[in-house]
PDB file of C-alpha atoms in Angstrom:
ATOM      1  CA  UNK A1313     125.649  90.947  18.952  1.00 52.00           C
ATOM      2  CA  UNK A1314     128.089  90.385  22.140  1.00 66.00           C
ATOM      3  CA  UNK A1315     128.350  87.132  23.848  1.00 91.00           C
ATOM      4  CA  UNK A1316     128.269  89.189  27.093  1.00 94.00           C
ATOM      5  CA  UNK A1317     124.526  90.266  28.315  1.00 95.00           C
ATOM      6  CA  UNK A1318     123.687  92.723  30.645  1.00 96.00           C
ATOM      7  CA  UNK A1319     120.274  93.631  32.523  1.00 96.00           C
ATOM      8  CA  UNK A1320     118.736  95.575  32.860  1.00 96.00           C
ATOM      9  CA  UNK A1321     119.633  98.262  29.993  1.00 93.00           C
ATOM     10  CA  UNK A1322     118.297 101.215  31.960  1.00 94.00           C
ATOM     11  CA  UNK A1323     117.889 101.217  35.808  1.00 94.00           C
ATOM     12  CA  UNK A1324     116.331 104.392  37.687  1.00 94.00           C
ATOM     13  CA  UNK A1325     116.434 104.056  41.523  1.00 93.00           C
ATOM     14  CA  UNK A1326     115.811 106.349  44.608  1.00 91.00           C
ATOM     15  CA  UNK A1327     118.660 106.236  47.085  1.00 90.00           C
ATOM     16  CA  UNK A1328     116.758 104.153  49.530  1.00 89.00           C
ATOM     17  CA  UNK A1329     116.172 101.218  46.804  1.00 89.00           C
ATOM     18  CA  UNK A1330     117.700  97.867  46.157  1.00 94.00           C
ATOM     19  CA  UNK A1331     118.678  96.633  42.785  1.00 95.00           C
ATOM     20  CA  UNK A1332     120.430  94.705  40.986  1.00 97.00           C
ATOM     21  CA  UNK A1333     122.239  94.440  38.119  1.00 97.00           C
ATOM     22  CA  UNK A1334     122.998  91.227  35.924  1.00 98.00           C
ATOM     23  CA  UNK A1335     125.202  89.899  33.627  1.00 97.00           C
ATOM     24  CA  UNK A1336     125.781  86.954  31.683  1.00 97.00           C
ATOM     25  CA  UNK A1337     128.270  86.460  29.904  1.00 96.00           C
ATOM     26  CA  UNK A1338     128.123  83.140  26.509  1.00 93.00           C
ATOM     27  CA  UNK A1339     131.876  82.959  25.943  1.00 92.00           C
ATOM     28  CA  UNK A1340     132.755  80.206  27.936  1.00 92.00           C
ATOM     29  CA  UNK A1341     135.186  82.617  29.823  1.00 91.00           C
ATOM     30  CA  UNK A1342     136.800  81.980  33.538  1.00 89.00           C
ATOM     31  CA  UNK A1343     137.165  85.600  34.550  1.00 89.00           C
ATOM     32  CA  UNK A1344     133.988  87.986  35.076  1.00 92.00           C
ATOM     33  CA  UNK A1345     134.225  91.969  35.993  1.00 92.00           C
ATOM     34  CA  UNK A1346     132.383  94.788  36.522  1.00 94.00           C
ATOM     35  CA  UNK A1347     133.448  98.163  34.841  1.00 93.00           C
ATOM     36  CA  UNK A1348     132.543 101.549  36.001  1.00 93.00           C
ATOM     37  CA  UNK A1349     132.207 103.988  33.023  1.00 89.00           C
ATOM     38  CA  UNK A1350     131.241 107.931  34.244  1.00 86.00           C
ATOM     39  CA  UNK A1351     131.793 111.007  31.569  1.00 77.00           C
ATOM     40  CA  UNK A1352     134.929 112.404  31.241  1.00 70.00           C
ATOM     41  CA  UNK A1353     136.732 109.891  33.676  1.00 77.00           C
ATOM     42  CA  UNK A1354     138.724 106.606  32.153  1.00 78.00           C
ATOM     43  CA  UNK A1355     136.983 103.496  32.851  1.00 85.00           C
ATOM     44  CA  UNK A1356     137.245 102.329  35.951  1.00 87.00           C
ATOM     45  CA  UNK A1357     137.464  98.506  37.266  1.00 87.00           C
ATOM     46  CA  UNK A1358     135.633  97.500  40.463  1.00 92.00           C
ATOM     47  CA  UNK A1359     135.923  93.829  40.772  1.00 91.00           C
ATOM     48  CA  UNK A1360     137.151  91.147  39.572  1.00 88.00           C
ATOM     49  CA  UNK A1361     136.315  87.521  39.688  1.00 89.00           C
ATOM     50  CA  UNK A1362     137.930  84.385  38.609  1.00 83.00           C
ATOM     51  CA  UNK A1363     137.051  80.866  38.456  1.00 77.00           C
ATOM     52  CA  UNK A1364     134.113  82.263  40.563  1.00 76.00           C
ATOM     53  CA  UNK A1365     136.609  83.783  43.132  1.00 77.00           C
ATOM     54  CA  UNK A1366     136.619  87.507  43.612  1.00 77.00           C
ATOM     55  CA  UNK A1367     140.594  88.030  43.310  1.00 74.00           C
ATOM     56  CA  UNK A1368     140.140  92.220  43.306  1.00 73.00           C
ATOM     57  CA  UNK A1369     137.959  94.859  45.369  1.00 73.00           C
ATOM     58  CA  UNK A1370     139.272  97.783  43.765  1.00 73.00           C
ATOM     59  CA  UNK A1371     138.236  99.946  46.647  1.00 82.00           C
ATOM     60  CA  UNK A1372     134.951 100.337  46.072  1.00 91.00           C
ATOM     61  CA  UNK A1373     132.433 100.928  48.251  1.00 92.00           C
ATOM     62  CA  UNK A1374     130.301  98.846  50.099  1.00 92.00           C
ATOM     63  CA  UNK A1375     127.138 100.062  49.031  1.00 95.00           C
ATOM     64  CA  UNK A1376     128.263  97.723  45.750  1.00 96.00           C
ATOM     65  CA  UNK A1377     128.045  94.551  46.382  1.00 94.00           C
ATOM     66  CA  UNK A1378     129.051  91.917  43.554  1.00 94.00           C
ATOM     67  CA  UNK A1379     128.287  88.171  43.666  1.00 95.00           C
ATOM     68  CA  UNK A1380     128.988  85.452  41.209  1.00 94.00           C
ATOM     69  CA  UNK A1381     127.583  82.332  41.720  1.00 93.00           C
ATOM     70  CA  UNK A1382     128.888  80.448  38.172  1.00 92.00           C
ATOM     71  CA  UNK A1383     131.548  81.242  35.631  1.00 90.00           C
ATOM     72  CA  UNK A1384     128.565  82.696  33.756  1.00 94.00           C
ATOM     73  CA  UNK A1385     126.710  84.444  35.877  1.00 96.00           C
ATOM     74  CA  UNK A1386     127.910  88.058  37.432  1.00 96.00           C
ATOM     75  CA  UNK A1387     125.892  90.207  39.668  1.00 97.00           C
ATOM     76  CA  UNK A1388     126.086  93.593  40.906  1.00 97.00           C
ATOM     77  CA  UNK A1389     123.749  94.209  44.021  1.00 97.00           C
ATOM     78  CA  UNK A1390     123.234  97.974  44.594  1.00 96.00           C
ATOM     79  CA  UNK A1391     121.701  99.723  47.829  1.00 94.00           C
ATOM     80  CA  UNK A1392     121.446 102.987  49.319  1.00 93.00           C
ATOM     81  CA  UNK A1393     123.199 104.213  46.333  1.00 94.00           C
ATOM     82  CA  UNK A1394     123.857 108.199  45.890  1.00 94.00           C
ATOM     83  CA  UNK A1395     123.832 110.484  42.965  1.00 93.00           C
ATOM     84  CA  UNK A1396     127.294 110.260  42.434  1.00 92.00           C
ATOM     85  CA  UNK A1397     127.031 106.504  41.205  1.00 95.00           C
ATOM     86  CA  UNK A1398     124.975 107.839  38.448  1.00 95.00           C
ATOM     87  CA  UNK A1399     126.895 106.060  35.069  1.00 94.00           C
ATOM     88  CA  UNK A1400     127.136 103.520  32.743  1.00 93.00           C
ATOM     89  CA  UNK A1401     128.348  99.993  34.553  1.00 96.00           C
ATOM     90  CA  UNK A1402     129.700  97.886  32.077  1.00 94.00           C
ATOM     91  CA  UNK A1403     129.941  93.956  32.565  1.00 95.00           C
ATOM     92  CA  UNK A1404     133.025  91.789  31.184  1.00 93.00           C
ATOM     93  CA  UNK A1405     134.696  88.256  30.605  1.00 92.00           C
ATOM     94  CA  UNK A1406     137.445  87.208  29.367  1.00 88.00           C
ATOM     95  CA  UNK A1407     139.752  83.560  29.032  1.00 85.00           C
ATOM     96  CA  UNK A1408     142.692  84.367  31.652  1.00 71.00           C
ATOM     97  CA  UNK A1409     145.579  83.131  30.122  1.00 65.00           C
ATOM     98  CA  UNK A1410     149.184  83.613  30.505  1.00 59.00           C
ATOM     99  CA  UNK A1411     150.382  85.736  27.518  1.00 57.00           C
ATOM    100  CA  UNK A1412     147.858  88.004  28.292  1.00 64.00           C
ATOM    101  CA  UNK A1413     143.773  87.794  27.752  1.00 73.00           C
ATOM    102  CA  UNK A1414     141.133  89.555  25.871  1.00 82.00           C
ATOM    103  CA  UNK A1415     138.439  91.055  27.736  1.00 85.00           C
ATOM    104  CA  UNK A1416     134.903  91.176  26.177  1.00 89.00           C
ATOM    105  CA  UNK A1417     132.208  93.780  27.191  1.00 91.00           C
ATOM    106  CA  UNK A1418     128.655  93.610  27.588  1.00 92.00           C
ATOM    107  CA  UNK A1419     126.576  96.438  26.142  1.00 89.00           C
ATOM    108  CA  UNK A1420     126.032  98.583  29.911  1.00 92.00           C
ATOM    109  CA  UNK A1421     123.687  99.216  32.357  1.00 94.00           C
ATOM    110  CA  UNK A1422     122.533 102.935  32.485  1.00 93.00           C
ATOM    111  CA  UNK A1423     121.810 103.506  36.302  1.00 95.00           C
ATOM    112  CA  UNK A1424     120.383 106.642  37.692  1.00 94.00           C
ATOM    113  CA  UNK A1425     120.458 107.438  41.121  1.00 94.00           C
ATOM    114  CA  UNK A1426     117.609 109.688  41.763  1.00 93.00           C
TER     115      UNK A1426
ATOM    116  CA  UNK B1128     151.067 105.512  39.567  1.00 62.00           C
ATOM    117  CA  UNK B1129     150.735 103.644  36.473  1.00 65.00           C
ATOM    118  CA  UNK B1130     148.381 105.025  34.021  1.00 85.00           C
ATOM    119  CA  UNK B1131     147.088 105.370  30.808  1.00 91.00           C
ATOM    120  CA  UNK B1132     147.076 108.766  28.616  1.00 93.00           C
ATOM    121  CA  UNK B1133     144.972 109.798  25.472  1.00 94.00           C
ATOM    122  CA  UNK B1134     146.386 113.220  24.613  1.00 86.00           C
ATOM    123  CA  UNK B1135     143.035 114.144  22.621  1.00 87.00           C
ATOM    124  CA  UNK B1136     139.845 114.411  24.111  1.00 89.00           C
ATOM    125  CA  UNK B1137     137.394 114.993  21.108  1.00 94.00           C
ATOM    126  CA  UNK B1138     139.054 114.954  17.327  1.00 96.00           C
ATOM    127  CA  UNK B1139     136.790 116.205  14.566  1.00 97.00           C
ATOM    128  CA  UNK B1140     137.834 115.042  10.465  1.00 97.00           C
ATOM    129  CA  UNK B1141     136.074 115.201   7.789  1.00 97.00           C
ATOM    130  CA  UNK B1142     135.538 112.227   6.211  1.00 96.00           C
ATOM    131  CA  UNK B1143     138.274 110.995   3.946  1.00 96.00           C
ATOM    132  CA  UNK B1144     140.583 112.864   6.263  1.00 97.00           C
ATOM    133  CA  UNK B1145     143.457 110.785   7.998  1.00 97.00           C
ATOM    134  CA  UNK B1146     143.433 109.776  11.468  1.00 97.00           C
ATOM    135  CA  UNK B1147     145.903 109.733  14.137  1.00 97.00           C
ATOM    136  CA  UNK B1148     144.778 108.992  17.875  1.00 97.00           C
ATOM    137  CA  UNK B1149     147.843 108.698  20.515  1.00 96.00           C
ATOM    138  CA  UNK B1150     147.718 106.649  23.625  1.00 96.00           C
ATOM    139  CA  UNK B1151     150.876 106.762  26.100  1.00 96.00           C
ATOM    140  CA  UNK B1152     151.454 104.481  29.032  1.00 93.00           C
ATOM    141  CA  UNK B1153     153.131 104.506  32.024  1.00 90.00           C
ATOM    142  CA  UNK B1154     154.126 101.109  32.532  1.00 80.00           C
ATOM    143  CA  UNK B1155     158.016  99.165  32.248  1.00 80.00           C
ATOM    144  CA  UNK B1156     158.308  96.079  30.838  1.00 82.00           C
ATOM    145  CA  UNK B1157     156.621  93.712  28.720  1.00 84.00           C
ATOM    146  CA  UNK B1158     153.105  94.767  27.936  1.00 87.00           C
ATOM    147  CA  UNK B1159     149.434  94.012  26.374  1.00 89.00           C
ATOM    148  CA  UNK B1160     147.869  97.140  24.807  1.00 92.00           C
ATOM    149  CA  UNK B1161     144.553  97.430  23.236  1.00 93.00           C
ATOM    150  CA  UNK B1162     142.108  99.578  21.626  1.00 95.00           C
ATOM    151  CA  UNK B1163     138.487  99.811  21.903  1.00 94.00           C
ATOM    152  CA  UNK B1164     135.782 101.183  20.175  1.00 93.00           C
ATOM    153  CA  UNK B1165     131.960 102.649  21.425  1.00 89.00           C
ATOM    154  CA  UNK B1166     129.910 103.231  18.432  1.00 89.00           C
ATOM    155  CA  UNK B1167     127.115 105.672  19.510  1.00 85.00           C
ATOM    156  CA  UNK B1168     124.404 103.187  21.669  1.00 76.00           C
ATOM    157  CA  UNK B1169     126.710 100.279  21.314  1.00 79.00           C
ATOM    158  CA  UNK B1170     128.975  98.319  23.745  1.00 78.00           C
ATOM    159  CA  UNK B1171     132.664  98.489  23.988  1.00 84.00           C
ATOM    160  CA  UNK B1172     134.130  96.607  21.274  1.00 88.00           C
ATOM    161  CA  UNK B1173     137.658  95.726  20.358  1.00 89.00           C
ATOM    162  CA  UNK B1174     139.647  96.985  17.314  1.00 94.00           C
ATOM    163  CA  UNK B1175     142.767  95.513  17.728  1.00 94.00           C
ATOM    164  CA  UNK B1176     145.471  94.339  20.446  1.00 92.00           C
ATOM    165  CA  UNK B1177     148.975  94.102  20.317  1.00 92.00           C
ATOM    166  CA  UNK B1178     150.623  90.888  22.596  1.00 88.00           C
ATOM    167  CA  UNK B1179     154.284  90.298  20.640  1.00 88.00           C
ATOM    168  CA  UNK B1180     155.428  90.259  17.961  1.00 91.00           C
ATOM    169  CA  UNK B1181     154.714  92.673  14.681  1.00 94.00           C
ATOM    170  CA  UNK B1182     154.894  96.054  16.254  1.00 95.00           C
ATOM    171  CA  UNK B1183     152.443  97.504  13.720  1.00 97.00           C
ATOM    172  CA  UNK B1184     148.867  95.793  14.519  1.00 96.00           C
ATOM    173  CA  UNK B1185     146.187  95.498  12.289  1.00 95.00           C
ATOM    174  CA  UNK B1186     142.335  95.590  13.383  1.00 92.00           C
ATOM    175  CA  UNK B1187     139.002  95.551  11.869  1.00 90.00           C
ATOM    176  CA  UNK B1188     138.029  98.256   9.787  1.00 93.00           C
ATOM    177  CA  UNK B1189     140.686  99.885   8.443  1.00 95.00           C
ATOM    178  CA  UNK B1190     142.516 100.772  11.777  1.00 97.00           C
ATOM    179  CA  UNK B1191     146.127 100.186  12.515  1.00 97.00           C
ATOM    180  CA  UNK B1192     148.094 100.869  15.419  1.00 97.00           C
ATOM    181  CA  UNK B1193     152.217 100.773  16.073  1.00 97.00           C
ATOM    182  CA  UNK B1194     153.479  99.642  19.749  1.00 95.00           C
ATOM    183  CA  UNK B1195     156.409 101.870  19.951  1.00 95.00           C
ATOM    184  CA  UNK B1196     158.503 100.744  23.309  1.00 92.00           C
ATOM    185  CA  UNK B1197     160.715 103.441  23.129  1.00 93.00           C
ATOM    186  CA  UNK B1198     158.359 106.108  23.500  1.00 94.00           C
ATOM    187  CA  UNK B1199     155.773 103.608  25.810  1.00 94.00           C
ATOM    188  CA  UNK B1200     153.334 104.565  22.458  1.00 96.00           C
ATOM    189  CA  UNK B1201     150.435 102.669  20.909  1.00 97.00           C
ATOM    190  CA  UNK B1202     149.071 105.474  18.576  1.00 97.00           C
ATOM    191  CA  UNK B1203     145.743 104.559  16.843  1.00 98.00           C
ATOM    192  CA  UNK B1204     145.507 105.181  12.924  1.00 98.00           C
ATOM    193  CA  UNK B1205     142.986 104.963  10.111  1.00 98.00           C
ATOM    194  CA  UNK B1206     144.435 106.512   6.282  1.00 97.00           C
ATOM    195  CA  UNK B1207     140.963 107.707   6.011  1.00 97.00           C
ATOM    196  CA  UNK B1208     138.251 108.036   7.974  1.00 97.00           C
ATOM    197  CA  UNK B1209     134.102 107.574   7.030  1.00 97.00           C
ATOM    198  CA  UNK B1210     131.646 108.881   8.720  1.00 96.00           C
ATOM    199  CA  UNK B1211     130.359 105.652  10.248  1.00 96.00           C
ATOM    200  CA  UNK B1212     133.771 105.953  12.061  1.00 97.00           C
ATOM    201  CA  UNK B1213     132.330 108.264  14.822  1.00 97.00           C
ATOM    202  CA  UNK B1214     132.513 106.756  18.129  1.00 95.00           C
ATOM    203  CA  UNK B1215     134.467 107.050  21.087  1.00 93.00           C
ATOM    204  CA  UNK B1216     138.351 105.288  21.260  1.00 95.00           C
ATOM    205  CA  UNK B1217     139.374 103.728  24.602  1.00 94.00           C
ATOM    206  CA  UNK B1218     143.367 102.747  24.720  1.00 95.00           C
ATOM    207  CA  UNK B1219     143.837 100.158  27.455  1.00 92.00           C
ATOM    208  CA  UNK B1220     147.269  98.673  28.611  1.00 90.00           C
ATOM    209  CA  UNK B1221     147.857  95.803  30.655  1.00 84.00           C
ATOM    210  CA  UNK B1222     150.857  94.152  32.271  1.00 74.00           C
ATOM    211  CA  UNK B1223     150.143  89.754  31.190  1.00 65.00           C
ATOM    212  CA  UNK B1224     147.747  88.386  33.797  1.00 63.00           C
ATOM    213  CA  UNK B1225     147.125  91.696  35.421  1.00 69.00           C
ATOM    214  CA  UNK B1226     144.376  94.162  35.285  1.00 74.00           C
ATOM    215  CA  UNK B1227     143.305  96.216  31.934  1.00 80.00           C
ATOM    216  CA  UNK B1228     143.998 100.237  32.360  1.00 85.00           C
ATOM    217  CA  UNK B1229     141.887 102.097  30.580  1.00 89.00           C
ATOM    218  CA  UNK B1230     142.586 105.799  29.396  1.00 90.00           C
ATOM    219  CA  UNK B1231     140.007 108.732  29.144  1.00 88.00           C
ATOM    220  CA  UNK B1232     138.901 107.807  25.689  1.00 91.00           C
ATOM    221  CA  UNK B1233     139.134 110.194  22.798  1.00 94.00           C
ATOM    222  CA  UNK B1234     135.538 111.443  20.861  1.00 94.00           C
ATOM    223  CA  UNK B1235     135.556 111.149  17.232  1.00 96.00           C
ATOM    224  CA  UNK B1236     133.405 113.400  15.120  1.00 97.00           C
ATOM    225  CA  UNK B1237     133.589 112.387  11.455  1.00 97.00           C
ATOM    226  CA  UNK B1238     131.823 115.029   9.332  1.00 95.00           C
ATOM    227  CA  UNK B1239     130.553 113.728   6.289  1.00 89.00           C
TER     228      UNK B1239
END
């Protein structure tokens, strides 16, 4: 059980598609991000968003469009996607706090870029 | 560049064996280090995380790890290892308030 939900699970789209992916996440946390996770490469962060603010763009690009309209609530918008984005995006929250913070993942979206 | 190094890719024990997974960082100064755990169709979970204090952590399960500053280590341990241990091990650093580094994650293959 994780108090960070992603959907969908499994996402298969053609390169010409729109998606998106969501996540919500039941911690009561003020910082939401989206994780990249492809084999044999470290995990890699794409964005990050606090109190609703995205405070890092980790180069990514623009065919990845995140939006967050609550503290609870993360999207990931996707379009004209290519194979290479093919992976395992991975959705987390944590409590920013000075000291450091904890970050909690949600359970992954497989996407498949056909 | 700062970064975050696993030095095995994919460990295989037999169960009961002992377990010794090292992470090395590239960072100076005060850190947050962490390890995390993906059990086979699971989500990234965490074992244990060192802030201050104690260098030698203790997490769920069994695991351990020891912060050692002078060698920037936080080597991942387990006396002996089940076969419900198989998963894959993500080290992850962080300077306070910054962003979480990950490494490349080490496999483990516990053979019962």
């Amino acid at each position: 059980e994780t108090g960070v939900t992603q959907t969908p699970r499994h996402l298969v789209m053609g390169m010409t598609n729109k998606k998106s992916l969501k996540c919500e996440q039941h911690l009561g946390h003020n910082a939401m991000y989206w994780y990249k996770q492809s084999a044999k490469k470290p995990l890699e962060l794409m964005f990050v968003y606090s109190l609703e603010e995205r405070v890092e763009n980790n180069s990514v690009p623009s065919r990845f469009s995140p939006e967050c309209p609550n503290s609870s609530h993360l999207f990931l918008h996707l379009h004209t996607l290519q194979p290479e984005d093919s992976a395992l995006y991975l959705c987390a929250s944590s409590q920013a706090r000075v000291g450091g913070n904890t970050i909690y993942f949600g359970e992954g979206s497989w996407l498949t870029v056909v | 560049a700062q970064s975050v190094s696993q030095h095995n890719h994919h460990v295989i024990l037999s169960e009961a064996a002992s377990l010794e997974l090292g992470c090395n960082y590239s960072y100076g100064g005060t850190v947050n280090l962490f390890w995390y755990v993906q059990y086979p169709g699971q989500h990234l979970q965490l074992l244990l995380k060192y802030f201050s204090g104690d260098p030698l952590v203790k997490g769920i399960k069994g695991f351990e790890a020891e912060f050692i500053k002078s060698k920037f280590s936080f080597n991942l341990r387990k006396p002996s290892v089940q076969w419900s241990d198989t998963a894959e091990y993500f080290c992850a650093v962080t300077k306070p308030g910054g962003k979480l580094i990950f490494g490349q994650g080490t496999e483990l293959s516990v053979k019962p």
